[in-house]
């Protein structure tokens, strides 16, 4: 069962960003499936691969979304970028800790990621849904 299911309540009125959020959610669901299905021996390897994919996609998505916000003169861009930067550092540190064997992926970590993603899209990202690039 998927951890997060995208529906219209997640839409930010921008097809390109909506598609990126769908991919971001897919990667999160894959990470969750890996945790649920991998045996202990393979868990670290699978978590490392999927979390690295999530880290890289998060960076790609944040850069694209930030370019849109700047082009659309979104007034809350600086505050939104700060939230992005903080989360990206968190994901990057998690990747490093898993690679170095200091962290093991758990359902609590997945719950935190799910909560952050849902909260960010539904509250922060949706604030720019009325903005367009002139
Ligand atoms: Fe879609 Fe602000 O991340």
PDB file of C-alpha atoms and ligand atoms in Angstrom:
ATOM      1  CA  UNK A   1       0.000   0.000   0.000  1.00  0.00           C
ATOM      2  CA  UNK A   2       1.292   3.455  -0.928  1.00  0.00           C
ATOM      3  CA  UNK A   3       2.380   5.724   1.879  1.00  0.00           C
ATOM      4  CA  UNK A   4       1.057   8.837   0.102  1.00  0.00           C
ATOM      5  CA  UNK A   5      -1.487   9.036  -2.708  1.00  0.00           C
ATOM      6  CA  UNK A   6      -1.513  12.218  -4.813  1.00  0.00           C
ATOM      7  CA  UNK A   7      -4.928  13.741  -5.412  1.00  0.00           C
ATOM      8  CA  UNK A   8      -6.235  17.151  -6.494  1.00  0.00           C
ATOM      9  CA  UNK A   9      -5.947  18.554  -2.965  1.00  0.00           C
ATOM     10  CA  UNK A  10      -2.166  18.541  -3.582  1.00  0.00           C
ATOM     11  CA  UNK A  11      -2.436  20.578  -6.786  1.00  0.00           C
ATOM     12  CA  UNK A  12      -0.597  23.908  -6.883  1.00  0.00           C
ATOM     13  CA  UNK A  13      -2.237  24.900 -10.181  1.00  0.00           C
ATOM     14  CA  UNK A  14       1.003  24.398 -12.091  1.00  0.00           C
ATOM     15  CA  UNK A  15       1.156  21.171 -14.177  1.00  0.00           C
ATOM     16  CA  UNK A  16       4.965  21.043 -14.216  1.00  0.00           C
ATOM     17  CA  UNK A  17       5.279  21.388 -10.433  1.00  0.00           C
ATOM     18  CA  UNK A  18       2.337  19.027  -9.871  1.00  0.00           C
ATOM     19  CA  UNK A  19       4.145  16.410 -12.006  1.00  0.00           C
ATOM     20  CA  UNK A  20       7.319  16.912  -9.989  1.00  0.00           C
ATOM     21  CA  UNK A  21       5.370  16.471  -6.739  1.00  0.00           C
ATOM     22  CA  UNK A  22       3.881  13.238  -8.136  1.00  0.00           C
ATOM     23  CA  UNK A  23       7.390  11.941  -8.899  1.00  0.00           C
ATOM     24  CA  UNK A  24       8.590  13.044  -5.451  1.00  0.00           C
ATOM     25  CA  UNK A  25       5.677  11.139  -3.857  1.00  0.00           C
ATOM     26  CA  UNK A  26       6.443   8.073  -6.054  1.00  0.00           C
ATOM     27  CA  UNK A  27      10.055   8.053  -4.831  1.00  0.00           C
ATOM     28  CA  UNK A  28       8.854   8.351  -1.209  1.00  0.00           C
ATOM     29  CA  UNK A  29       6.475   5.435  -1.769  1.00  0.00           C
ATOM     30  CA  UNK A  30       9.308   3.365  -3.280  1.00  0.00           C
ATOM     31  CA  UNK A  31      11.447   4.091  -0.229  1.00  0.00           C
ATOM     32  CA  UNK A  32       8.574   3.010   2.010  1.00  0.00           C
ATOM     33  CA  UNK A  33       8.057  -0.198  -0.051  1.00  0.00           C
ATOM     34  CA  UNK A  34      11.778  -0.927   0.221  1.00  0.00           C
ATOM     35  CA  UNK A  35      11.536  -0.655   3.995  1.00  0.00           C
ATOM     36  CA  UNK A  36       8.459  -2.857   4.147  1.00  0.00           C
ATOM     37  CA  UNK A  37       9.719  -5.546   1.745  1.00  0.00           C
ATOM     38  CA  UNK A  38      13.515  -5.718   1.993  1.00  0.00           C
ATOM     39  CA  UNK A  39      15.131  -8.281   4.222  1.00  0.00           C
ATOM     40  CA  UNK A  40      17.471  -6.929   6.865  1.00  0.00           C
ATOM     41  CA  UNK A  41      20.555  -7.824   4.854  1.00  0.00           C
ATOM     42  CA  UNK A  42      19.406  -5.781   1.861  1.00  0.00           C
ATOM     43  CA  UNK A  43      17.720  -2.940   3.773  1.00  0.00           C
ATOM     44  CA  UNK A  44      20.760  -0.666   4.128  1.00  0.00           C
ATOM     45  CA  UNK A  45      21.709  -1.103   0.473  1.00  0.00           C
ATOM     46  CA  UNK A  46      18.139  -0.446  -0.740  1.00  0.00           C
ATOM     47  CA  UNK A  47      17.576   2.461   1.663  1.00  0.00           C
ATOM     48  CA  UNK A  48      20.866   4.041   0.567  1.00  0.00           C
ATOM     49  CA  UNK A  49      19.930   3.795  -3.125  1.00  0.00           C
ATOM     50  CA  UNK A  50      16.349   5.081  -2.705  1.00  0.00           C
ATOM     51  CA  UNK A  51      17.263   7.822  -0.247  1.00  0.00           C
ATOM     52  CA  UNK A  52      20.018   9.011  -2.590  1.00  0.00           C
ATOM     53  CA  UNK A  53      17.418   9.166  -5.377  1.00  0.00           C
ATOM     54  CA  UNK A  54      15.140  11.154  -3.075  1.00  0.00           C
ATOM     55  CA  UNK A  55      17.972  13.542  -2.134  1.00  0.00           C
ATOM     56  CA  UNK A  56      18.837  14.164  -5.796  1.00  0.00           C
ATOM     57  CA  UNK A  57      15.223  14.591  -6.877  1.00  0.00           C
ATOM     58  CA  UNK A  58      14.544  16.915  -3.939  1.00  0.00           C
ATOM     59  CA  UNK A  59      17.411  19.123  -5.096  1.00  0.00           C
ATOM     60  CA  UNK A  60      16.171  19.098  -8.704  1.00  0.00           C
ATOM     61  CA  UNK A  61      12.597  19.877  -7.625  1.00  0.00           C
ATOM     62  CA  UNK A  62      13.581  22.672  -5.219  1.00  0.00           C
ATOM     63  CA  UNK A  63      15.728  24.358  -7.870  1.00  0.00           C
ATOM     64  CA  UNK A  64      12.891  24.200 -10.431  1.00  0.00           C
ATOM     65  CA  UNK A  65      10.304  25.443  -7.930  1.00  0.00           C
ATOM     66  CA  UNK A  66      12.571  28.253  -6.740  1.00  0.00           C
ATOM     67  CA  UNK A  67      13.161  29.366 -10.352  1.00  0.00           C
ATOM     68  CA  UNK A  68       9.380  29.484 -10.840  1.00  0.00           C
ATOM     69  CA  UNK A  69       8.811  31.473  -7.617  1.00  0.00           C
ATOM     70  CA  UNK A  70      11.450  34.012  -8.604  1.00  0.00           C
ATOM     71  CA  UNK A  71      10.102  34.335 -12.158  1.00  0.00           C
ATOM     72  CA  UNK A  72       6.573  34.794 -10.763  1.00  0.00           C
ATOM     73  CA  UNK A  73       7.764  37.434  -8.243  1.00  0.00           C
ATOM     74  CA  UNK A  74       6.415  35.352  -5.381  1.00  0.00           C
ATOM     75  CA  UNK A  75       6.815  37.571  -2.280  1.00  0.00           C
ATOM     76  CA  UNK A  76       7.395  34.708   0.184  1.00  0.00           C
ATOM     77  CA  UNK A  77      10.253  33.257  -1.879  1.00  0.00           C
ATOM     78  CA  UNK A  78      13.016  33.922   0.726  1.00  0.00           C
ATOM     79  CA  UNK A  79      11.096  32.191   3.537  1.00  0.00           C
ATOM     80  CA  UNK A  80      10.145  29.289   1.260  1.00  0.00           C
ATOM     81  CA  UNK A  81      13.747  28.856   0.125  1.00  0.00           C
ATOM     82  CA  UNK A  82      14.884  28.713   3.746  1.00  0.00           C
ATOM     83  CA  UNK A  83      12.461  25.840   4.369  1.00  0.00           C
ATOM     84  CA  UNK A  84      13.807  24.066   1.264  1.00  0.00           C
ATOM     85  CA  UNK A  85      17.432  24.559   2.329  1.00  0.00           C
ATOM     86  CA  UNK A  86      16.757  23.197   5.809  1.00  0.00           C
ATOM     87  CA  UNK A  87      14.990  20.095   4.491  1.00  0.00           C
ATOM     88  CA  UNK A  88      17.665  19.448   1.842  1.00  0.00           C
ATOM     89  CA  UNK A  89      20.386  19.524   4.523  1.00  0.00           C
ATOM     90  CA  UNK A  90      18.305  17.091   6.583  1.00  0.00           C
ATOM     91  CA  UNK A  91      17.952  14.627   3.657  1.00  0.00           C
ATOM     92  CA  UNK A  92      21.645  15.009   2.750  1.00  0.00           C
ATOM     93  CA  UNK A  93      22.686  14.275   6.360  1.00  0.00           C
ATOM     94  CA  UNK A  94      20.394  11.245   6.450  1.00  0.00           C
ATOM     95  CA  UNK A  95      22.033   9.878   3.283  1.00  0.00           C
ATOM     96  CA  UNK A  96      25.497  10.362   4.767  1.00  0.00           C
ATOM     97  CA  UNK A  97      24.482   8.732   8.062  1.00  0.00           C
ATOM     98  CA  UNK A  98      22.989   5.708   6.262  1.00  0.00           C
ATOM     99  CA  UNK A  99      26.101   5.395   4.050  1.00  0.00           C
ATOM    100  CA  UNK A 100      28.313   5.511   7.144  1.00  0.00           C
ATOM    101  CA  UNK A 101      26.155   3.007   9.028  1.00  0.00           C
ATOM    102  CA  UNK A 102      25.131   5.555  11.684  1.00  0.00           C
ATOM    103  CA  UNK A 103      21.443   5.402  10.783  1.00  0.00           C
ATOM    104  CA  UNK A 104      19.008   2.648   9.868  1.00  0.00           C
ATOM    105  CA  UNK A 105      15.830   3.460   7.968  1.00  0.00           C
ATOM    106  CA  UNK A 106      12.802   2.943  10.199  1.00  0.00           C
ATOM    107  CA  UNK A 107       9.048   3.388   9.965  1.00  0.00           C
ATOM    108  CA  UNK A 108       9.394   6.440  12.267  1.00  0.00           C
ATOM    109  CA  UNK A 109      11.726   8.084   9.736  1.00  0.00           C
ATOM    110  CA  UNK A 110       9.235   7.306   6.958  1.00  0.00           C
ATOM    111  CA  UNK A 111       6.393   8.801   9.027  1.00  0.00           C
ATOM    112  CA  UNK A 112       8.444  11.984   9.498  1.00  0.00           C
ATOM    113  CA  UNK A 113       9.233  12.210   5.772  1.00  0.00           C
ATOM    114  CA  UNK A 114       5.580  11.630   4.896  1.00  0.00           C
ATOM    115  CA  UNK A 115       4.405  14.292   7.338  1.00  0.00           C
ATOM    116  CA  UNK A 116       6.978  16.817   6.089  1.00  0.00           C
ATOM    117  CA  UNK A 117       6.136  16.228   2.421  1.00  0.00           C
ATOM    118  CA  UNK A 118       2.379  16.410   2.921  1.00  0.00           C
ATOM    119  CA  UNK A 119       2.608  19.468   5.144  1.00  0.00           C
ATOM    120  CA  UNK A 120       5.008  21.254   2.796  1.00  0.00           C
ATOM    121  CA  UNK A 121       2.965  20.714  -0.367  1.00  0.00           C
ATOM    122  CA  UNK A 122      -0.431  21.297   1.258  1.00  0.00           C
ATOM    123  CA  UNK A 123       0.489  24.384   3.261  1.00  0.00           C
ATOM    124  CA  UNK A 124       3.656  26.018   1.840  1.00  0.00           C
ATOM    125  CA  UNK A 125       3.570  25.116  -1.858  1.00  0.00           C
ATOM    126  CA  UNK A 126      -0.142  25.729  -2.228  1.00  0.00           C
ATOM    127  CA  UNK A 127       0.385  29.338  -1.116  1.00  0.00           C
ATOM    128  CA  UNK A 128       1.809  30.150  -4.576  1.00  0.00           C
ATOM    129  CA  UNK A 129      -1.025  28.497  -6.532  1.00  0.00           C
ATOM    130  CA  UNK A 130      -2.444  31.848  -7.701  1.00  0.00           C
ATOM    131  CA  UNK A 131       0.945  33.078  -8.988  1.00  0.00           C
ATOM    132  CA  UNK A 132       1.940  32.912 -12.657  1.00  0.00           C
ATOM    133  CA  UNK A 133       5.020  33.887 -14.657  1.00  0.00           C
ATOM    134  CA  UNK A 134       4.096  37.105 -16.496  1.00  0.00           C
TER     135      UNK A 134
HETATM  136 FE1  LIG B   1       7.409  21.580  -3.821  1.00  0.00          FE
HETATM  137 FE2  LIG B   1       8.424  23.848  -1.911  1.00  0.00          FE
HETATM  138  O1  LIG B   1       8.573  22.170  -2.583  1.00  0.00           O
END
